[in-house]
Tab-separated table of C-alpha atoms and ligand atoms in Angstrom:
chain	number	residue	atom	x	y	z
A	637	UNK	CA	-24.722	27.121	25.995
A	638	UNK	CA	-23.662	23.829	27.469
A	639	UNK	CA	-21.791	21.747	24.826
A	640	UNK	CA	-23.500	18.605	23.592
A	641	UNK	CA	-21.863	16.048	21.870
A	642	UNK	CA	-24.464	15.318	19.096
A	643	UNK	CA	-26.183	17.107	15.705
A	644	UNK	CA	-29.446	18.164	15.092
A	645	UNK	CA	-30.642	17.723	11.552
A	646	UNK	CA	-33.966	19.219	10.212
A	647	UNK	CA	-35.481	17.297	7.388
A	648	UNK	CA	-36.961	20.132	5.096
A	649	UNK	CA	-38.942	17.657	3.406
A	650	UNK	CA	-41.006	16.704	6.533
A	651	UNK	CA	-40.059	19.365	8.999
A	652	UNK	CA	-39.078	16.718	11.454
A	653	UNK	CA	-35.861	17.191	13.599
A	654	UNK	CA	-33.279	14.571	14.584
A	655	UNK	CA	-30.491	14.090	17.367
A	656	UNK	CA	-27.815	12.143	16.415
A	657	UNK	CA	-24.785	11.668	18.922
A	658	UNK	CA	-21.337	12.627	17.610
A	659	UNK	CA	-18.679	9.944	18.537
A	660	UNK	CA	-14.770	10.397	17.971
A	661	UNK	CA	-15.899	13.378	15.529
A	662	UNK	CA	-18.143	11.284	13.351
A	663	UNK	CA	-21.799	10.417	13.260
A	664	UNK	CA	-22.905	6.647	12.478
A	665	UNK	CA	-24.272	6.486	9.214
A	666	UNK	CA	-26.903	4.139	9.998
A	667	UNK	CA	-28.248	6.794	12.756
A	668	UNK	CA	-29.300	8.556	9.149
A	669	UNK	CA	-31.485	5.567	8.259
A	670	UNK	CA	-34.235	6.838	10.864
A	671	UNK	CA	-34.601	9.701	8.446
A	672	UNK	CA	-37.576	9.117	6.260
A	673	UNK	CA	-39.935	11.025	4.018
A	674	UNK	CA	-42.504	8.483	4.861
A	675	UNK	CA	-42.855	5.018	6.386
A	676	UNK	CA	-42.348	3.460	2.645
A	677	UNK	CA	-38.959	5.394	2.453
A	678	UNK	CA	-35.711	3.321	3.025
A	679	UNK	CA	-34.155	5.994	5.062
A	680	UNK	CA	-31.427	8.756	4.398
A	681	UNK	CA	-28.023	7.162	3.155
A	682	UNK	CA	-24.396	8.912	2.898
A	683	UNK	CA	-23.262	9.251	-0.790
A	684	UNK	CA	-19.281	9.130	-0.731
A	685	UNK	CA	-17.597	7.914	-4.021
A	686	UNK	CA	-14.165	7.001	-3.328
A	687	UNK	CA	-14.855	7.194	0.656
A	688	UNK	CA	-13.783	10.860	0.765
A	689	UNK	CA	-15.277	11.421	4.013
A	690	UNK	CA	-16.333	7.973	5.293
A	691	UNK	CA	-14.434	6.196	8.207
A	692	UNK	CA	-15.020	2.608	7.581
A	693	UNK	CA	-13.166	1.290	10.687
A	694	UNK	CA	-11.612	2.050	14.207
A	695	UNK	CA	-7.901	1.475	13.990
A	696	UNK	CA	-5.033	1.658	16.599
A	697	UNK	CA	-2.286	0.752	13.556
A	698	UNK	CA	-0.929	3.842	11.907
A	699	UNK	CA	-2.128	7.630	11.977
A	700	UNK	CA	-1.532	9.857	8.922
A	701	UNK	CA	-2.262	13.533	9.818
A	702	UNK	CA	-2.265	14.947	5.992
A	703	UNK	CA	-2.650	18.565	7.125
A	704	UNK	CA	0.475	18.288	9.304
A	705	UNK	CA	2.292	15.948	7.343
A	706	UNK	CA	2.749	13.394	10.132
A	707	UNK	CA	2.836	9.676	9.863
A	708	UNK	CA	2.949	7.536	13.051
A	709	UNK	CA	3.085	3.719	13.445
A	710	UNK	CA	1.334	2.627	16.762
A	711	UNK	CA	2.248	6.272	17.910
A	712	UNK	CA	5.836	6.296	17.057
A	713	UNK	CA	6.877	8.893	14.375
A	714	UNK	CA	7.768	7.581	10.914
A	715	UNK	CA	11.143	9.518	11.048
A	716	UNK	CA	12.107	7.906	14.545
A	717	UNK	CA	11.495	4.150	13.527
A	718	UNK	CA	13.384	4.765	9.785
A	719	UNK	CA	16.475	6.054	11.642
A	720	UNK	CA	16.739	3.917	14.655
A	721	UNK	CA	14.619	0.573	13.948
A	722	UNK	CA	14.735	-2.134	11.711
A	723	UNK	CA	11.993	-3.528	9.196
A	724	UNK	CA	11.380	-6.735	11.182
A	725	UNK	CA	11.186	-4.656	14.500
A	726	UNK	CA	8.705	-2.223	12.448
A	727	UNK	CA	6.922	-5.295	11.079
A	728	UNK	CA	6.548	-6.508	14.944
A	729	UNK	CA	5.193	-3.400	16.344
A	730	UNK	CA	2.646	-3.092	13.440
A	731	UNK	CA	1.187	-6.559	13.839
A	732	UNK	CA	1.929	-7.051	17.545
A	733	UNK	CA	0.908	-3.473	18.784
A	734	UNK	CA	4.139	-2.860	20.587
A	735	UNK	CA	8.062	-2.840	20.184
A	736	UNK	CA	9.320	-6.283	21.177
A	737	UNK	CA	11.516	-7.137	24.035
A	738	UNK	CA	15.106	-8.508	23.124
A	739	UNK	CA	13.840	-12.090	23.499
A	740	UNK	CA	10.499	-11.317	21.477
A	741	UNK	CA	12.260	-9.863	18.797
A	742	UNK	CA	14.729	-12.837	18.643
A	743	UNK	CA	11.979	-15.468	18.405
A	744	UNK	CA	9.980	-13.422	15.805
A	745	UNK	CA	13.198	-12.913	13.440
A	746	UNK	CA	13.855	-16.532	13.889
A	747	UNK	CA	10.385	-17.382	12.977
A	748	UNK	CA	10.547	-15.221	9.874
A	749	UNK	CA	14.033	-16.106	8.771
A	750	UNK	CA	13.275	-19.845	8.713
A	751	UNK	CA	10.079	-19.547	6.520
A	752	UNK	CA	11.616	-17.785	3.767
A	753	UNK	CA	11.604	-21.096	1.600
A	754	UNK	CA	9.149	-21.663	-1.036
A	755	UNK	CA	7.387	-25.122	-1.818
A	756	UNK	CA	9.066	-26.501	-5.099
A	757	UNK	CA	5.565	-26.657	-6.559
A	758	UNK	CA	5.031	-22.926	-5.986
A	759	UNK	CA	8.171	-22.668	-7.957
A	760	UNK	CA	7.049	-24.549	-10.705
A	761	UNK	CA	3.930	-22.678	-10.703
A	762	UNK	CA	5.943	-19.322	-11.016
A	763	UNK	CA	7.890	-21.062	-13.896
A	764	UNK	CA	4.840	-21.382	-15.865
A	765	UNK	CA	4.290	-17.589	-16.481
A	766	UNK	CA	5.607	-16.141	-19.731
A	767	UNK	CA	8.949	-14.955	-20.036
A	768	UNK	CA	7.920	-11.188	-20.057
A	769	UNK	CA	5.440	-11.552	-17.530
A	770	UNK	CA	4.924	-8.259	-15.093
A	771	UNK	CA	6.458	-9.197	-11.615
A	772	UNK	CA	3.559	-7.536	-9.740
A	773	UNK	CA	1.110	-10.049	-11.961
A	774	UNK	CA	3.135	-12.922	-10.553
A	775	UNK	CA	3.380	-11.837	-7.311
A	776	UNK	CA	-0.568	-11.298	-6.997
A	777	UNK	CA	-1.111	-14.911	-8.511
A	778	UNK	CA	1.545	-16.279	-6.263
A	779	UNK	CA	0.272	-14.975	-3.101
A	780	UNK	CA	-3.214	-16.131	-4.122
A	781	UNK	CA	-1.631	-19.835	-4.782
A	782	UNK	CA	-0.399	-20.094	-1.252
A	783	UNK	CA	-3.968	-20.207	0.058
A	784	UNK	CA	-3.879	-23.773	-1.515
A	785	UNK	CA	-0.682	-24.821	0.143
A	786	UNK	CA	-1.417	-23.705	3.449
A	787	UNK	CA	-5.293	-24.866	4.342
A	788	UNK	CA	-4.824	-24.546	7.778
A	789	UNK	CA	-4.784	-20.617	7.307
A	790	UNK	CA	-8.674	-20.837	7.264
A	791	UNK	CA	-8.467	-21.501	11.090
A	792	UNK	CA	-9.100	-17.746	11.710
A	793	UNK	CA	-10.114	-17.502	15.174
A	794	UNK	CA	-6.696	-19.383	16.480
A	795	UNK	CA	-4.205	-16.676	17.632
A	796	UNK	CA	-1.396	-18.996	16.794
A	797	UNK	CA	-2.349	-20.030	13.554
A	798	UNK	CA	-2.977	-16.302	12.561
A	799	UNK	CA	0.404	-15.661	13.768
A	800	UNK	CA	1.994	-18.420	11.703
A	801	UNK	CA	0.299	-17.166	8.586
A	802	UNK	CA	1.455	-13.775	9.391
A	803	UNK	CA	5.176	-14.915	9.774
A	804	UNK	CA	4.814	-17.054	6.426
A	805	UNK	CA	3.809	-14.304	4.500
A	806	UNK	CA	6.224	-11.709	5.793
A	807	UNK	CA	9.357	-14.249	5.130
A	808	UNK	CA	7.959	-15.446	1.830
A	809	UNK	CA	7.275	-12.241	0.105
A	810	UNK	CA	10.820	-11.543	-0.803
A	811	UNK	CA	11.418	-14.862	-2.208
A	812	UNK	CA	8.306	-14.536	-4.441
A	813	UNK	CA	9.447	-10.886	-5.299
A	814	UNK	CA	13.157	-12.300	-6.154
A	815	UNK	CA	11.931	-15.444	-8.066
A	816	UNK	CA	9.327	-13.082	-10.262
A	817	UNK	CA	12.566	-10.805	-11.042
A	818	UNK	CA	14.823	-13.707	-12.037
A	819	UNK	CA	11.909	-15.366	-14.152
A	820	UNK	CA	11.687	-12.253	-16.069
A	821	UNK	CA	15.376	-11.896	-16.927
A	822	UNK	CA	15.697	-15.751	-17.637
A	823	UNK	CA	18.144	-16.467	-14.579
A	824	UNK	CA	17.766	-19.646	-12.369
A	825	UNK	CA	15.939	-18.604	-9.155
A	826	UNK	CA	18.428	-18.041	-6.065
A	827	UNK	CA	17.146	-19.758	-2.731
A	828	UNK	CA	17.147	-17.597	0.451
A	829	UNK	CA	20.299	-17.443	2.513
A	830	UNK	CA	18.788	-17.150	5.898
A	831	UNK	CA	22.508	-15.821	7.216
A	832	UNK	CA	21.551	-12.516	6.064
A	833	UNK	CA	19.483	-10.008	6.999
A	834	UNK	CA	15.903	-9.540	5.701
A	835	UNK	CA	16.808	-6.854	2.998
A	836	UNK	CA	20.277	-8.601	2.313
A	837	UNK	CA	18.611	-12.142	1.658
A	838	UNK	CA	16.392	-10.063	-0.851
A	839	UNK	CA	19.554	-8.565	-2.813
A	840	UNK	CA	21.007	-11.707	-2.424
A	841	UNK	CA	18.213	-13.907	-4.105
A	842	UNK	CA	17.954	-10.920	-6.798
A	843	UNK	CA	21.381	-10.520	-7.965
A	844	UNK	CA	23.631	-13.581	-6.479
A	845	UNK	CA	25.103	-15.268	-9.308
A	846	UNK	CA	28.218	-17.662	-8.958
A	847	UNK	CA	29.501	-16.502	-5.911
A	848	UNK	CA	29.716	-18.851	-3.186
A	849	UNK	CA	28.482	-16.476	-0.479
A	850	UNK	CA	26.535	-13.174	-1.551
A	851	UNK	CA	27.532	-10.106	0.476
A	852	UNK	CA	25.082	-7.352	0.375
A	853	UNK	CA	26.692	-3.708	0.097
A	854	UNK	CA	25.646	-2.561	3.968
A	855	UNK	CA	24.665	1.143	2.639
A	856	UNK	CA	22.337	-0.589	0.078
A	857	UNK	CA	20.966	-3.126	2.559
A	858	UNK	CA	20.217	-0.496	5.284
A	859	UNK	CA	18.872	1.820	2.271
A	860	UNK	CA	16.566	-0.878	1.289
A	861	UNK	CA	15.347	-1.819	4.767
A	862	UNK	CA	14.554	1.706	5.589
A	863	UNK	CA	12.413	2.221	2.430
A	864	UNK	CA	10.586	-0.912	3.466
A	865	UNK	CA	9.867	0.691	6.780
A	866	UNK	CA	8.547	3.866	5.113
A	867	UNK	CA	6.085	1.751	3.248
A	868	UNK	CA	4.824	-0.367	6.496
A	869	UNK	CA	1.457	0.932	6.626
A	870	UNK	CA	-0.592	3.920	5.768
A	871	UNK	CA	-4.205	3.964	7.181
A	872	UNK	CA	-7.278	2.928	5.048
A	873	UNK	CA	-5.436	3.362	1.869
A	874	UNK	CA	-6.960	1.550	-1.227
A	875	UNK	CA	-4.866	-2.037	-1.009
A	876	UNK	CA	-5.388	-1.931	2.906
A	877	UNK	CA	-8.855	-1.335	2.395
A	878	UNK	CA	-9.116	-3.963	-0.027
A	879	UNK	CA	-7.285	-6.401	2.428
A	880	UNK	CA	-10.038	-5.596	5.098
A	881	UNK	CA	-12.878	-5.920	2.766
A	882	UNK	CA	-11.806	-9.006	1.200
A	883	UNK	CA	-11.025	-10.277	4.861
A	884	UNK	CA	-14.302	-9.163	5.979
A	885	UNK	CA	-15.933	-12.183	4.059
A	886	UNK	CA	-13.656	-14.286	6.377
A	887	UNK	CA	-11.544	-15.904	3.358
A	888	UNK	CA	-7.684	-17.008	4.434
A	889	UNK	CA	-5.349	-14.160	4.366
A	890	UNK	CA	-3.376	-15.099	1.405
A	891	UNK	CA	-6.457	-14.638	-0.540
A	892	UNK	CA	-7.222	-11.549	1.201
A	893	UNK	CA	-3.833	-9.922	0.760
A	894	UNK	CA	-3.673	-11.196	-3.140
A	895	UNK	CA	-6.648	-8.781	-3.494
A	896	UNK	CA	-4.596	-6.208	-1.291
A	897	UNK	CA	-1.631	-6.598	-3.704
A	898	UNK	CA	-3.852	-6.400	-6.925
A	899	UNK	CA	-5.243	-3.001	-5.754
A	900	UNK	CA	-1.853	-1.761	-5.174
A	901	UNK	CA	-0.537	-2.633	-8.705
A	902	UNK	CA	-2.523	0.299	-10.164
A	903	UNK	CA	-0.700	3.243	-11.111
A	904	UNK	CA	-2.591	5.846	-8.608
A	905	UNK	CA	-1.523	3.617	-5.758
A	906	UNK	CA	1.689	1.502	-5.403
A	907	UNK	CA	2.329	1.569	-9.172
A	908	UNK	CA	2.889	4.907	-9.451
A	909	UNK	CA	6.801	4.440	-8.401
A	910	UNK	CA	6.916	2.376	-11.765
A	911	UNK	CA	4.794	5.309	-13.649
A	912	UNK	CA	7.078	8.229	-11.760
A	913	UNK	CA	10.349	6.410	-13.480
A	914	UNK	CA	8.605	6.089	-17.030
A	915	UNK	CA	7.616	9.919	-16.464
A	916	UNK	CA	11.335	10.836	-15.720
A	917	UNK	CA	12.586	9.066	-18.630
A	918	UNK	CA	10.260	10.596	-20.973
A	919	UNK	CA	11.255	14.024	-19.844
A	920	UNK	CA	14.891	12.891	-20.282
A	921	UNK	CA	16.478	16.182	-19.330
A	922	UNK	CA	15.921	18.919	-16.947
A	923	UNK	CA	15.081	21.728	-20.222
A	924	UNK	CA	12.009	19.691	-20.877
A	925	UNK	CA	10.150	20.302	-17.580
A	926	UNK	CA	8.711	23.453	-18.193
A	927	UNK	CA	6.709	22.024	-21.155
A	928	UNK	CA	6.277	19.047	-19.290
A	929	UNK	CA	4.324	20.791	-16.602
A	930	UNK	CA	2.401	23.107	-19.367
A	931	UNK	CA	0.971	19.410	-20.558
A	932	UNK	CA	-0.047	18.918	-16.567
A	933	UNK	CA	-1.383	22.543	-16.202
A	934	UNK	CA	-3.605	21.533	-19.743
A	935	UNK	CA	-4.854	18.864	-17.790
A	936	UNK	CA	-3.465	16.339	-20.636
A	937	UNK	CA	-1.654	14.249	-18.051
A	938	UNK	CA	-0.845	13.901	-14.241
A	939	UNK	CA	2.237	14.381	-12.297
A	940	UNK	CA	2.772	10.951	-11.202
A	941	UNK	CA	4.222	11.032	-7.796
A	942	UNK	CA	2.418	13.917	-6.968
A	943	UNK	CA	-0.397	14.465	-4.873
A	944	UNK	CA	-2.284	12.475	-2.236
A	945	UNK	CA	-5.968	11.709	-0.949
A	946	UNK	CA	-4.743	12.700	2.642
A	947	UNK	CA	-1.445	14.705	2.381
A	948	UNK	CA	-2.255	18.313	1.739
A	949	UNK	CA	1.435	18.953	3.051
A	950	UNK	CA	4.558	17.296	2.076
A	951	UNK	CA	4.475	13.367	2.677
A	952	UNK	CA	6.923	12.752	5.322
A	953	UNK	CA	8.112	9.520	3.807
A	954	UNK	CA	9.242	11.716	0.633
A	955	UNK	CA	11.442	13.906	3.164
A	956	UNK	CA	12.930	10.936	4.554
A	957	UNK	CA	13.523	9.067	1.244
A	958	UNK	CA	15.505	12.176	-0.208
A	959	UNK	CA	18.005	11.668	2.628
A	960	UNK	CA	18.206	7.886	1.702
A	961	UNK	CA	18.619	8.927	-1.862
A	962	UNK	CA	21.959	10.791	-1.186
A	963	UNK	CA	23.598	7.912	0.688
A	964	UNK	CA	22.482	5.322	-1.882
A	965	UNK	CA	24.187	7.592	-4.575
A	966	UNK	CA	27.615	7.790	-2.421
A	967	UNK	CA	27.512	3.707	-3.325
A	968	UNK	CA	25.831	3.456	-6.767
A	969	UNK	CA	26.930	7.022	-8.260
A	970	UNK	CA	24.160	9.602	-8.879
A	971	UNK	CA	21.206	8.627	-10.860
A	972	UNK	CA	20.835	11.578	-13.346
A	973	UNK	CA	17.099	11.136	-13.321
A	974	UNK	CA	17.190	12.926	-9.879
A	975	UNK	CA	18.059	16.215	-11.491
A	976	UNK	CA	14.783	16.222	-13.395
A	977	UNK	CA	13.003	14.858	-10.509
A	978	UNK	CA	14.159	18.004	-8.354
A	979	UNK	CA	13.766	20.286	-11.186
A	980	UNK	CA	10.149	19.165	-11.609
A	981	UNK	CA	9.608	19.490	-7.624
A	982	UNK	CA	11.306	22.922	-7.790
A	983	UNK	CA	8.922	24.200	-10.976
A	984	UNK	CA	6.008	22.427	-9.424
A	985	UNK	CA	6.203	23.502	-5.851
A	986	UNK	CA	6.228	27.340	-7.055
A	987	UNK	CA	3.381	26.877	-9.572
A	988	UNK	CA	-0.059	28.483	-8.693
A	989	UNK	CA	-2.143	25.058	-9.869
A	990	UNK	CA	0.237	23.050	-7.518
A	991	UNK	CA	-0.034	25.309	-4.517
A	992	UNK	CA	-3.824	25.870	-4.704
A	993	UNK	CA	-4.376	22.022	-4.983
A	994	UNK	CA	-1.889	21.635	-2.228
A	995	UNK	CA	0.018	19.004	-4.458
A	996	UNK	CA	3.411	17.655	-3.087
A	997	UNK	CA	5.625	14.902	-4.063
A	998	UNK	CA	4.687	11.459	-2.066
A	999	UNK	CA	6.441	8.533	-1.416
A	1000	UNK	CA	6.616	7.330	-5.152
A	1001	UNK	CA	8.206	10.401	-6.350
A	1002	UNK	CA	11.877	9.699	-5.311
A	1003	UNK	CA	11.536	5.921	-4.393
A	1004	UNK	CA	12.013	4.689	-7.898
A	1005	UNK	CA	15.061	6.546	-8.346
A	1006	UNK	CA	16.752	5.114	-5.676
A	1007	UNK	CA	15.505	1.678	-6.686
A	1008	UNK	CA	16.876	2.204	-10.177
A	1009	UNK	CA	20.273	3.340	-8.801
A	1010	UNK	CA	20.425	0.080	-6.946
A	1011	UNK	CA	19.940	-1.950	-10.001
A	1012	UNK	CA	15.979	-2.737	-9.877
A	1013	UNK	CA	14.293	-2.780	-13.059
A	1014	UNK	CA	11.013	-0.355	-12.997
A	1015	UNK	CA	8.480	-3.296	-13.197
A	1016	UNK	CA	9.824	-4.530	-9.572
A	1017	UNK	CA	9.190	-1.186	-8.086
A	1018	UNK	CA	5.484	-2.126	-6.973
A	1019	UNK	CA	6.309	-5.594	-5.605
A	1020	UNK	CA	9.193	-3.805	-3.494
A	1021	UNK	CA	6.329	-1.465	-2.254
A	1022	UNK	CA	4.311	-4.641	-1.724
A	1023	UNK	CA	7.019	-6.231	0.408
A	1024	UNK	CA	7.002	-3.259	2.958
A	1025	UNK	CA	3.381	-3.118	2.932
A	1026	UNK	CA	2.816	-6.407	3.825
A	1027	UNK	CA	3.185	-6.123	7.693
A	1028	UNK	CA	0.676	-3.346	7.761
A	1029	UNK	CA	-1.958	-5.302	5.702
A	1030	UNK	CA	-1.934	-8.203	7.855
A	1031	UNK	CA	-2.011	-6.022	10.908
A	1032	UNK	CA	-4.812	-4.276	9.667
A	1033	UNK	CA	-6.590	-7.368	8.533
A	1034	UNK	CA	-5.922	-9.167	12.231
A	1035	UNK	CA	-7.385	-5.819	13.742
A	1036	UNK	CA	-10.597	-6.131	11.581
A	1037	UNK	CA	-11.091	-10.029	12.212
A	1038	UNK	CA	-10.753	-9.136	16.060
A	1039	UNK	CA	-13.119	-6.004	15.825
A	1040	UNK	CA	-16.311	-7.137	17.270
A	1041	UNK	CA	-18.103	-4.575	15.100
A	1042	UNK	CA	-16.786	-5.755	12.043
A	1043	UNK	CA	-19.161	-7.280	9.288
A	1044	UNK	CA	-19.061	-8.273	6.027
A	1045	UNK	CA	-18.018	-5.247	3.792
A	1046	UNK	CA	-21.270	-4.473	1.556
A	1047	UNK	CA	-21.777	-0.771	0.688
A	1048	UNK	CA	-25.068	0.434	-0.658
A	1049	UNK	CA	-25.700	1.985	-3.995
A	1050	UNK	CA	-27.688	4.499	-5.425
A	1051	UNK	CA	-29.506	2.813	-7.982
A	1052	UNK	CA	-29.780	5.110	-11.249
A	1053	UNK	CA	-30.789	2.222	-13.594
A	1054	UNK	CA	-33.927	1.372	-15.331
A	1055	UNK	CA	-37.385	0.735	-13.659
A	1056	UNK	CA	-38.908	-2.691	-14.154
A	1057	UNK	CA	-39.277	-3.404	-18.083
A	1058	UNK	CA	-40.518	-6.547	-19.961
A	1059	UNK	CA	-37.967	-8.929	-21.626
A	1060	UNK	CA	-38.119	-8.550	-25.645
A	1061	UNK	CA	-37.144	-11.673	-27.563
A	1062	UNK	CA	-34.079	-11.077	-29.775
A	1063	UNK	CA	-35.803	-11.279	-32.879
A	1064	UNK	CA	-38.312	-8.434	-31.825
A	1065	UNK	CA	-35.685	-6.101	-30.513
B	1618	CMC	N1	-1.040	16.072	-11.152
B	1618	CMC	C1	-2.106	16.653	-11.463
B	1618	CMC	N2	-3.367	16.994	-10.726
B	1618	CMC	C2	-3.634	16.374	-10.053
B	1618	CMC	C3	-2.818	15.170	-9.516
B	1618	CMC	C4	-1.274	15.206	-10.186
B	1618	CMC	N3	-0.695	14.019	-9.932
B	1618	CMC	N4	-3.336	14.788	-8.396
B	1618	CMC	C5	-4.454	15.413	-8.181
B	1618	CMC	N5	-4.418	16.426	-9.390
B	1618	CMC	C6	-5.479	17.249	-9.425
B	1618	CMC	C7	-6.814	16.929	-9.694
B	1618	CMC	O1	-6.551	17.277	-11.591
B	1618	CMC	C8	-7.797	17.659	-9.223
B	1618	CMC	O2	-8.142	18.818	-9.935
B	1618	CMC	P1	-9.335	19.585	-10.152
B	1618	CMC	O3	-10.064	19.847	-8.647
B	1618	CMC	O4	-8.955	20.823	-10.735
B	1618	CMC	O5	-10.173	18.765	-11.133
B	1618	CMC	C9	-7.639	17.967	-8.021
B	1618	CMC	O6	-6.024	17.869	-7.921
B	1618	CMC	C10	-7.999	16.421	-7.158
B	1618	CMC	O7	-7.691	15.412	-7.381
B	1618	CMC	P2	-8.326	14.180	-7.205
B	1618	CMC	O8	-8.084	13.040	-8.315
B	1618	CMC	O9	-10.036	14.123	-6.734
B	1618	CMC	O10	-7.602	13.421	-5.927
B	1618	CMC	P3	-7.871	12.047	-5.240
B	1618	CMC	O11	-7.738	12.611	-3.621
B	1618	CMC	O12	-8.775	11.198	-5.700
B	1618	CMC	O13	-6.374	11.496	-5.951
B	1618	CMC	C11	-4.164	10.602	-6.361
B	1618	CMC	C12	-5.208	11.272	-4.940
B	1618	CMC	C13	-2.937	9.984	-5.229
B	1618	CMC	C14	-4.802	9.468	-6.720
B	1618	CMC	C15	-3.631	11.554	-7.203
B	1618	CMC	O14	-3.212	12.832	-6.302
B	1618	CMC	C16	-3.003	11.117	-8.339
B	1618	CMC	O15	-3.616	10.689	-9.193
B	1618	CMC	N6	-1.494	11.299	-7.912
B	1618	CMC	C17	-0.680	10.583	-9.004
B	1618	CMC	C18	-0.358	9.179	-8.753
B	1618	CMC	C19	0.434	9.022	-7.621
B	1618	CMC	O16	1.273	9.661	-7.207
B	1618	CMC	N7	-0.127	8.059	-6.380
B	1618	CMC	C20	0.712	7.750	-5.652
B	1618	CMC	C21	-0.045	8.307	-4.448
B	1618	CMC	S1	1.236	7.858	-2.565
B	1618	CMC	C22	1.475	6.244	-2.620
B	1618	CMC	C23	0.208	5.676	-2.043
B	1618	CMC	O17	0.086	5.444	-0.726
B	1618	CMC	O18	-0.499	4.955	-2.849
């Protein structure tokens, strides 16, 4: 039989057969629309809650092979980038599609380093938050507010203008993060030091007090840079899809990225690193792990930092993060919660439930332990995730904008509500 790249479907309601082309291992959902019970019929749709089996875009930014536990940015394995590259170089790769030549990288780094300051009115806006405001709430709002400071960002079809907004956002996210942190602990905001590296400057803005010049510990600076690389991009996850979804309305990238960051905030996504830390604190000691796992097996709670929609194997980012943890602990001392985490992982990975459900530790399981050892409070963890994910969001946003197939995102629904009924005045209900 000759191989045909098509799918034959018979509609048993009508007995009619259809042949749908298969391209890139998928059929076009709109090709289903021709399948109708009668001429009045709207046509067949695909129902896919949570988009579990729907490709919403064609992308060249990152590949997640969940079965094999592989992650690549623009074809480069994450392990090689984490070991040999830097976050700013990876940001260039994600946004521009190729690794930069030396002069391209110098220019890129210069542009980002010279856009780290915030307008003083942005600072005033941040000062208006309550003393105990969650830094992620401040982050989401401040990124959205930047839209009003840069009205030129609406010029979406101008490549130079897009690049400028992308560089501004990559440059300013650490400043927003650090100001949000210092706001919460009541310290004066510390301005960027553009002599320092991207990660070193973040540590400076977070931790500098009275010293004339802040000198970041090189091991911690490198570890933070690696953590940012590991979070750079990850296919069409919830926040990236939000970025593309909102961006498809052609709003400016600040508003689109605020939506992406809002999606990241949730405990099932980037908020999981914070949730993991709270969980480990609640467990408190290795000896309490079996009782906690029992509650998970009884479906009372979920094991935070475990499981993934795409990975049905060990998350390669989690493997790498364990190595980073060892390096960080040599400087900071061992975080005792690591023993609880290792015991949780050991017991979970032997358990039939976790094995049969293919539940493995994900990137968030160990990242929080490292952040905590470095002195970051738990509330800032999702903001650190957002800094790392910023170039990925922007690369995906730009890719969407340049895709001739992109249309405003507008899913269908299966309406299950009432048919027509007449309004009843309030006194007669
Ligand atoms: N603990 C216990 N059971 C779990 C867990 C977990 N963490 N995750 C999934 N399951 C079970 C779930 O109960 C269900 O079991 P059953 O089929 O018996 O009803 C099955 O596995 C499938 O779960 P699901 O909720 O349909 O899976 P999903 O693909 O919709 O959800 C997830 C993916 C990441 C939201 C989920 O695994 C989860 O809630 N994990 C904990 C939160 C977390 O760590 N999130 C960070 C994800 S990695 C960082 C990022 O990229 O955002």
